Amino acid sequence: GDSVTQMEGPVTLSEEAFLTINCTYTATGYPSLFWYVQYPGEGLQLLLKATKADDKGSNKGFEATYRKETTSFHLEKGSVQVSDSAVYFCALASTGTASKLTFGTGTRLQVTL
Amino acid sequence: DTAVSQTPKYLVTQMGNDKSIKCEQNLGHDTMYWYKQDSKKFLKIMFSYNNKELIINETVPNRFSPKSPDKAHLNLHINSLELGDSAVYFCASSLLASSYNEQFFGPGTRLTVL
């Protein structure tokens, strides 16, 4: 079945540091890939997505590239801010008419001054 | 206006009780979902409805029964609540039941079973 593996957290960085959160997946066919963010006490918000190989999703300075050859969708940001502190979830949705999101375990990011 | 709303936000109840969580979306989407987030933050799909028809039913105890009176609403009824049902339940919606579509999440309902 489908699965998503994310790096274990928490990840603690100083403001303006470079961020990478690794994500790899297992799926049949050609899934769509997503990064969602959950701020404390809130629901999930879509951060970015990519729907085919070599697509790059980007938003708010975050980027991730759909790499089919390595089945990866790593999240990166060049310079994190304290306001980026949140839990980040990598997820996939397999092709087909009854779509569902399969999530990774989430990675907590803590950014300090 | 909130796109996906859930009520209540918090629910504290005793074991054995029956409770419901309501979800409404005003986005005009066809597809709605229920996800469960456990204490370790792991999120798992429970159900999905497309235009009032059940299309995803994961291995969830039959004490959980979703109901979709119209495509803007998806409610979750839970019978005979157990300690293990304590979690945050998220409702979500998407334009269509397609892997390309973003899912929009509600704020969550934190259920605590004592």
mmCIF file of C-alpha atoms in Angstrom:
data_model
loop_
_atom_site.group_PDB
_atom_site.id
_atom_site.type_symbol
_atom_site.label_atom_id
_atom_site.label_comp_id
_atom_site.label_asym_id
_atom_site.label_seq_id
_atom_site.Cartn_x
_atom_site.Cartn_y
_atom_site.Cartn_z
ATOM 1 C CA GLY A 1 0.000 0.000 0.000
ATOM 2 C CA ASP A 2 0.881 3.673 -0.090
ATOM 3 C CA SER A 3 3.228 5.053 2.553
ATOM 4 C CA VAL A 4 5.179 8.216 3.349
ATOM 5 C CA THR A 5 8.344 8.372 5.427
ATOM 6 C CA GLN A 6 9.488 11.637 6.976
ATOM 7 C CA MET A 7 12.536 12.442 9.004
ATOM 8 C CA GLU A 8 12.019 12.305 12.729
ATOM 9 C CA GLY A 9 11.799 15.570 14.588
ATOM 10 C CA PRO A 10 11.950 17.816 16.341
ATOM 11 C CA VAL A 11 14.166 19.972 14.178
ATOM 12 C CA THR A 12 15.560 23.007 15.994
ATOM 13 C CA LEU A 13 17.128 25.806 13.960
ATOM 14 C CA SER A 14 18.234 29.356 14.519
ATOM 15 C CA GLU A 15 16.493 32.087 12.564
ATOM 16 C CA GLU A 16 17.853 32.504 9.032
ATOM 17 C CA ALA A 17 19.226 28.937 8.950
ATOM 18 C CA PHE A 18 18.644 26.636 5.978
ATOM 19 C CA LEU A 19 15.906 24.038 6.359
ATOM 20 C CA THR A 20 15.597 20.583 4.823
ATOM 21 C CA ILE A 21 12.935 18.094 5.843
ATOM 22 C CA ASN A 22 13.296 14.777 4.047
ATOM 23 C CA CYS A 23 10.322 12.895 2.649
ATOM 24 C CA THR A 24 10.238 9.683 0.642
ATOM 25 C CA TYR A 25 7.218 7.757 -0.538
ATOM 26 C CA THR A 26 5.984 4.412 -1.780
ATOM 27 C CA ALA A 27 3.002 4.348 -4.105
ATOM 28 C CA THR A 28 1.669 2.658 -7.183
ATOM 29 C CA GLY A 29 1.237 4.749 -10.295
ATOM 30 C CA TYR A 30 1.887 8.465 -10.285
ATOM 31 C CA PRO A 31 0.709 10.071 -7.057
ATOM 32 C CA SER A 32 0.355 13.764 -6.332
ATOM 33 C CA LEU A 33 2.601 14.989 -3.521
ATOM 34 C CA PHE A 34 1.854 17.618 -0.907
ATOM 35 C CA TRP A 35 3.356 19.423 2.038
ATOM 36 C CA TYR A 36 0.887 20.565 4.693
ATOM 37 C CA VAL A 37 1.704 22.728 7.711
ATOM 38 C CA GLN A 38 -0.044 22.701 11.085
ATOM 39 C CA TYR A 39 0.475 25.696 13.348
ATOM 40 C CA PRO A 40 -0.181 25.176 17.075
ATOM 41 C CA GLY A 41 -3.866 24.671 17.825
ATOM 42 C CA GLU A 42 -4.911 24.919 14.190
ATOM 43 C CA GLY A 43 -5.936 22.676 11.320
ATOM 44 C CA LEU A 44 -3.727 21.786 8.381
ATOM 45 C CA GLN A 45 -2.980 24.222 5.589
ATOM 46 C CA LEU A 46 -1.590 23.307 2.212
ATOM 47 C CA LEU A 47 1.928 24.669 1.875
ATOM 48 C CA LEU A 48 2.751 23.420 -1.636
ATOM 49 C CA LYS A 49 2.084 20.580 -4.037
ATOM 50 C CA ALA A 50 3.403 18.838 -7.154
ATOM 51 C CA THR A 51 1.356 16.574 -9.369
ATOM 52 C CA LYS A 52 3.921 15.081 -11.738
ATOM 53 C CA ALA A 53 7.579 14.131 -11.888
ATOM 54 C CA ASP A 54 10.081 17.015 -11.913
ATOM 55 C CA ASP A 55 7.414 19.533 -10.881
ATOM 56 C CA LYS A 56 8.582 22.020 -8.270
ATOM 57 C CA GLY A 57 6.060 23.294 -5.767
ATOM 58 C CA SER A 58 6.812 26.575 -4.008
ATOM 59 C CA ASN A 59 5.131 28.921 -1.552
ATOM 60 C CA LYS A 60 6.249 31.417 1.108
ATOM 61 C CA GLY A 61 9.913 30.683 0.403
ATOM 62 C CA PHE A 62 9.446 26.904 0.758
ATOM 63 C CA GLU A 63 10.216 24.598 -2.176
ATOM 64 C CA ALA A 64 9.993 20.890 -2.937
ATOM 65 C CA THR A 65 10.708 18.980 -6.155
ATOM 66 C CA TYR A 66 8.932 15.771 -7.169
ATOM 67 C CA ARG A 67 11.737 13.274 -7.820
ATOM 68 C CA LYS A 68 10.344 10.070 -9.252
ATOM 69 C CA GLU A 69 13.740 8.391 -9.604
ATOM 70 C CA THR A 70 14.406 8.703 -5.859
ATOM 71 C CA THR A 71 10.708 8.704 -4.820
ATOM 72 C CA SER A 72 11.351 11.833 -2.784
ATOM 73 C CA PHE A 73 9.762 15.220 -2.134
ATOM 74 C CA HIS A 74 12.113 16.990 0.275
ATOM 75 C CA LEU A 75 11.028 20.348 1.713
ATOM 76 C CA GLU A 76 13.557 23.203 1.724
ATOM 77 C CA LYS A 77 13.688 26.829 2.750
ATOM 78 C CA GLY A 78 16.722 29.046 2.475
ATOM 79 C CA SER A 79 16.157 31.175 5.560
ATOM 80 C CA VAL A 80 13.663 30.168 8.253
ATOM 81 C CA GLN A 81 11.842 32.578 10.533
ATOM 82 C CA VAL A 82 10.454 32.121 14.034
ATOM 83 C CA SER A 83 6.979 32.249 12.483
ATOM 84 C CA ASP A 84 7.779 29.039 10.549
ATOM 85 C CA SER A 85 7.684 27.044 13.782
ATOM 86 C CA ALA A 86 5.030 24.391 13.193
ATOM 87 C CA VAL A 87 4.540 20.721 12.342
ATOM 88 C CA TYR A 88 5.123 19.856 8.682
ATOM 89 C CA PHE A 89 3.435 16.875 7.039
ATOM 90 C CA CYS A 90 4.406 15.255 3.768
ATOM 91 C CA ALA A 91 1.490 13.511 2.066
ATOM 92 C CA LEU A 92 0.550 11.736 -1.135
ATOM 93 C CA ALA A 93 -2.663 11.132 -2.988
ATOM 94 C CA SER A 94 -2.735 8.186 -5.357
ATOM 95 C CA THR A 95 -4.350 8.433 -8.738
ATOM 96 C CA GLY A 96 -7.890 7.183 -8.984
ATOM 97 C CA THR A 97 -11.349 8.484 -8.411
ATOM 98 C CA ALA A 98 -11.503 7.840 -4.660
ATOM 99 C CA SER A 99 -8.631 9.983 -3.562
ATOM 100 C CA LYS A 100 -7.348 10.080 0.010
ATOM 101 C CA LEU A 101 -4.277 11.623 1.570
ATOM 102 C CA THR A 102 -1.682 9.302 3.088
ATOM 103 C CA PHE A 103 0.411 11.274 5.553
ATOM 104 C CA GLY A 104 3.883 10.957 6.969
ATOM 105 C CA THR A 105 4.300 11.145 10.729
ATOM 106 C CA GLY A 106 4.967 14.887 10.714
ATOM 107 C CA THR A 107 8.133 16.812 11.597
ATOM 108 C CA ARG A 108 8.049 19.486 14.272
ATOM 109 C CA LEU A 109 10.157 22.554 13.422
ATOM 110 C CA GLN A 110 11.223 24.926 16.181
ATOM 111 C CA VAL A 111 12.951 28.127 15.091
ATOM 112 C CA THR A 112 14.703 30.222 17.747
ATOM 113 C CA LEU A 113 16.102 33.758 17.699
ATOM 114 C CA ASP B 1 -16.318 33.330 6.290
ATOM 115 C CA THR B 2 -14.719 30.093 7.422
ATOM 116 C CA ALA B 3 -14.290 27.685 4.525
ATOM 117 C CA VAL B 4 -14.515 24.419 6.501
ATOM 118 C CA SER B 5 -16.039 24.633 9.951
ATOM 119 C CA GLN B 6 -16.484 22.020 12.652
ATOM 120 C CA THR B 7 -18.498 21.938 15.853
ATOM 121 C CA PRO B 8 -17.757 21.511 18.618
ATOM 122 C CA LYS B 9 -14.086 22.501 18.906
ATOM 123 C CA TYR B 10 -13.709 20.577 22.150
ATOM 124 C CA LEU B 11 -15.704 17.579 23.346
ATOM 125 C CA VAL B 12 -15.190 15.922 26.715
ATOM 126 C CA THR B 13 -17.359 12.924 27.519
ATOM 127 C CA GLN B 14 -17.559 9.682 29.467
ATOM 128 C CA MET B 15 -16.888 6.199 28.149
ATOM 129 C CA GLY B 16 -19.973 4.563 26.722
ATOM 130 C CA ASN B 17 -21.652 7.790 25.622
ATOM 131 C CA ASP B 18 -22.737 8.601 22.071
ATOM 132 C CA LYS B 19 -21.603 11.864 20.481
ATOM 133 C CA SER B 20 -21.651 13.663 17.144
ATOM 134 C CA ILE B 21 -19.294 16.069 15.415
ATOM 135 C CA LYS B 22 -20.594 18.310 12.652
ATOM 136 C CA CYS B 23 -18.769 19.634 9.622
ATOM 137 C CA GLU B 24 -19.819 22.177 7.024
ATOM 138 C CA GLN B 25 -18.006 23.595 4.008
ATOM 139 C CA ASN B 26 -19.020 26.665 2.048
ATOM 140 C CA LEU B 27 -16.583 26.151 -0.820
ATOM 141 C CA GLY B 28 -19.000 24.398 -3.149
ATOM 142 C CA HIS B 29 -16.838 21.261 -3.073
ATOM 143 C CA ASP B 30 -18.154 17.839 -4.012
ATOM 144 C CA THR B 31 -15.947 15.723 -1.747
ATOM 145 C CA MET B 32 -15.582 15.665 2.043
ATOM 146 C CA TYR B 33 -13.383 13.634 4.390
ATOM 147 C CA TRP B 34 -12.888 12.700 8.018
ATOM 148 C CA TYR B 35 -9.359 12.198 9.370
ATOM 149 C CA LYS B 36 -8.240 11.146 12.857
ATOM 150 C CA GLN B 37 -5.065 12.586 14.414
ATOM 151 C CA ASP B 38 -3.749 10.614 17.361
ATOM 152 C CA SER B 39 -1.697 11.820 20.308
ATOM 153 C CA LYS B 40 1.516 11.410 18.298
ATOM 154 C CA LYS B 41 0.137 13.690 15.590
ATOM 155 C CA PHE B 42 -0.296 10.824 13.098
ATOM 156 C CA LEU B 43 -3.126 11.527 10.646
ATOM 157 C CA LYS B 44 -5.199 8.787 9.063
ATOM 158 C CA ILE B 45 -8.176 8.862 6.717
ATOM 159 C CA MET B 46 -11.423 7.451 8.085
ATOM 160 C CA PHE B 47 -14.139 8.213 5.522
ATOM 161 C CA SER B 48 -14.785 10.147 2.358
ATOM 162 C CA TYR B 49 -18.018 11.154 0.669
ATOM 163 C CA ASN B 50 -18.412 12.403 -2.875
ATOM 164 C CA ASN B 51 -21.676 14.228 -3.524
ATOM 165 C CA LYS B 52 -23.330 12.435 -0.580
ATOM 166 C CA GLU B 53 -22.067 8.995 -1.613
ATOM 167 C CA LEU B 54 -19.583 7.064 0.546
ATOM 168 C CA ILE B 55 -16.421 6.422 -1.487
ATOM 169 C CA ILE B 56 -13.789 5.661 1.148
ATOM 170 C CA ASN B 57 -14.375 3.615 4.272
ATOM 171 C CA GLU B 58 -11.118 2.642 5.926
ATOM 172 C CA THR B 59 -10.897 0.001 8.656
ATOM 173 C CA VAL B 60 -12.822 1.979 11.220
ATOM 174 C CA PRO B 61 -14.940 0.354 13.954
ATOM 175 C CA ASN B 62 -18.605 0.336 13.029
ATOM 176 C CA ARG B 63 -19.276 2.453 16.130
ATOM 177 C CA PHE B 64 -18.302 5.316 13.811
ATOM 178 C CA SER B 65 -21.006 6.289 11.352
ATOM 179 C CA PRO B 66 -20.671 9.198 8.941
ATOM 180 C CA LYS B 67 -23.713 10.920 7.504
ATOM 181 C CA SER B 68 -23.884 13.393 4.651
ATOM 182 C CA PRO B 69 -27.310 15.068 4.424
ATOM 183 C CA ASP B 70 -26.086 17.181 1.505
ATOM 184 C CA LYS B 71 -22.756 17.753 -0.173
ATOM 185 C CA ALA B 72 -21.930 20.724 2.066
ATOM 186 C CA HIS B 73 -22.228 18.733 5.285
ATOM 187 C CA LEU B 74 -20.541 15.631 6.640
ATOM 188 C CA ASN B 75 -21.260 14.629 10.219
ATOM 189 C CA LEU B 76 -19.583 11.954 12.301
ATOM 190 C CA HIS B 77 -21.533 10.027 14.908
ATOM 191 C CA ILE B 78 -19.704 7.845 17.411
ATOM 192 C CA ASN B 79 -21.514 5.254 19.542
ATOM 193 C CA SER B 80 -20.298 3.708 22.775
ATOM 194 C CA LEU B 81 -17.212 5.877 23.058
ATOM 195 C CA GLU B 82 -13.981 4.237 24.227
ATOM 196 C CA LEU B 83 -10.800 5.679 25.741
ATOM 197 C CA GLY B 84 -8.949 4.981 22.483
ATOM 198 C CA ASP B 85 -11.282 7.275 20.576
ATOM 199 C CA SER B 86 -9.619 10.261 22.232
ATOM 200 C CA ALA B 87 -8.003 12.192 19.384
ATOM 201 C CA VAL B 88 -8.388 15.252 17.216
ATOM 202 C CA TYR B 89 -10.823 14.720 14.360
ATOM 203 C CA PHE B 90 -10.394 16.806 11.225
ATOM 204 C CA CYS B 91 -12.924 17.344 8.495
ATOM 205 C CA ALA B 92 -11.674 18.285 5.032
ATOM 206 C CA SER B 93 -13.098 18.979 1.600
ATOM 207 C CA SER B 94 -11.862 19.077 -1.978
ATOM 208 C CA LEU B 95 -13.372 20.260 -5.222
ATOM 209 C CA LEU B 96 -13.477 16.751 -6.663
ATOM 210 C CA ALA B 97 -12.427 13.247 -5.598
ATOM 211 C CA SER B 98 -9.162 13.564 -7.486
ATOM 212 C CA SER B 99 -5.561 13.165 -6.436
ATOM 213 C CA TYR B 100 -4.760 16.531 -8.053
ATOM 214 C CA ASN B 101 -7.069 18.521 -5.819
ATOM 215 C CA GLU B 102 -5.977 20.262 -2.666
ATOM 216 C CA GLN B 103 -7.885 19.305 0.471
ATOM 217 C CA PHE B 104 -9.022 22.126 2.754
ATOM 218 C CA PHE B 105 -9.072 21.255 6.447
ATOM 219 C CA GLY B 106 -11.284 22.405 9.269
ATOM 220 C CA PRO B 107 -9.861 23.534 12.638
ATOM 221 C CA GLY B 108 -10.370 20.129 14.243
ATOM 222 C CA THR B 109 -12.446 18.751 17.122
ATOM 223 C CA ARG B 110 -10.492 17.561 20.137
ATOM 224 C CA LEU B 111 -12.374 14.616 21.632
ATOM 225 C CA THR B 112 -11.436 13.482 25.131
ATOM 226 C CA VAL B 113 -13.038 10.315 26.488
ATOM 227 C CA LEU B 114 -12.767 9.877 30.257
#
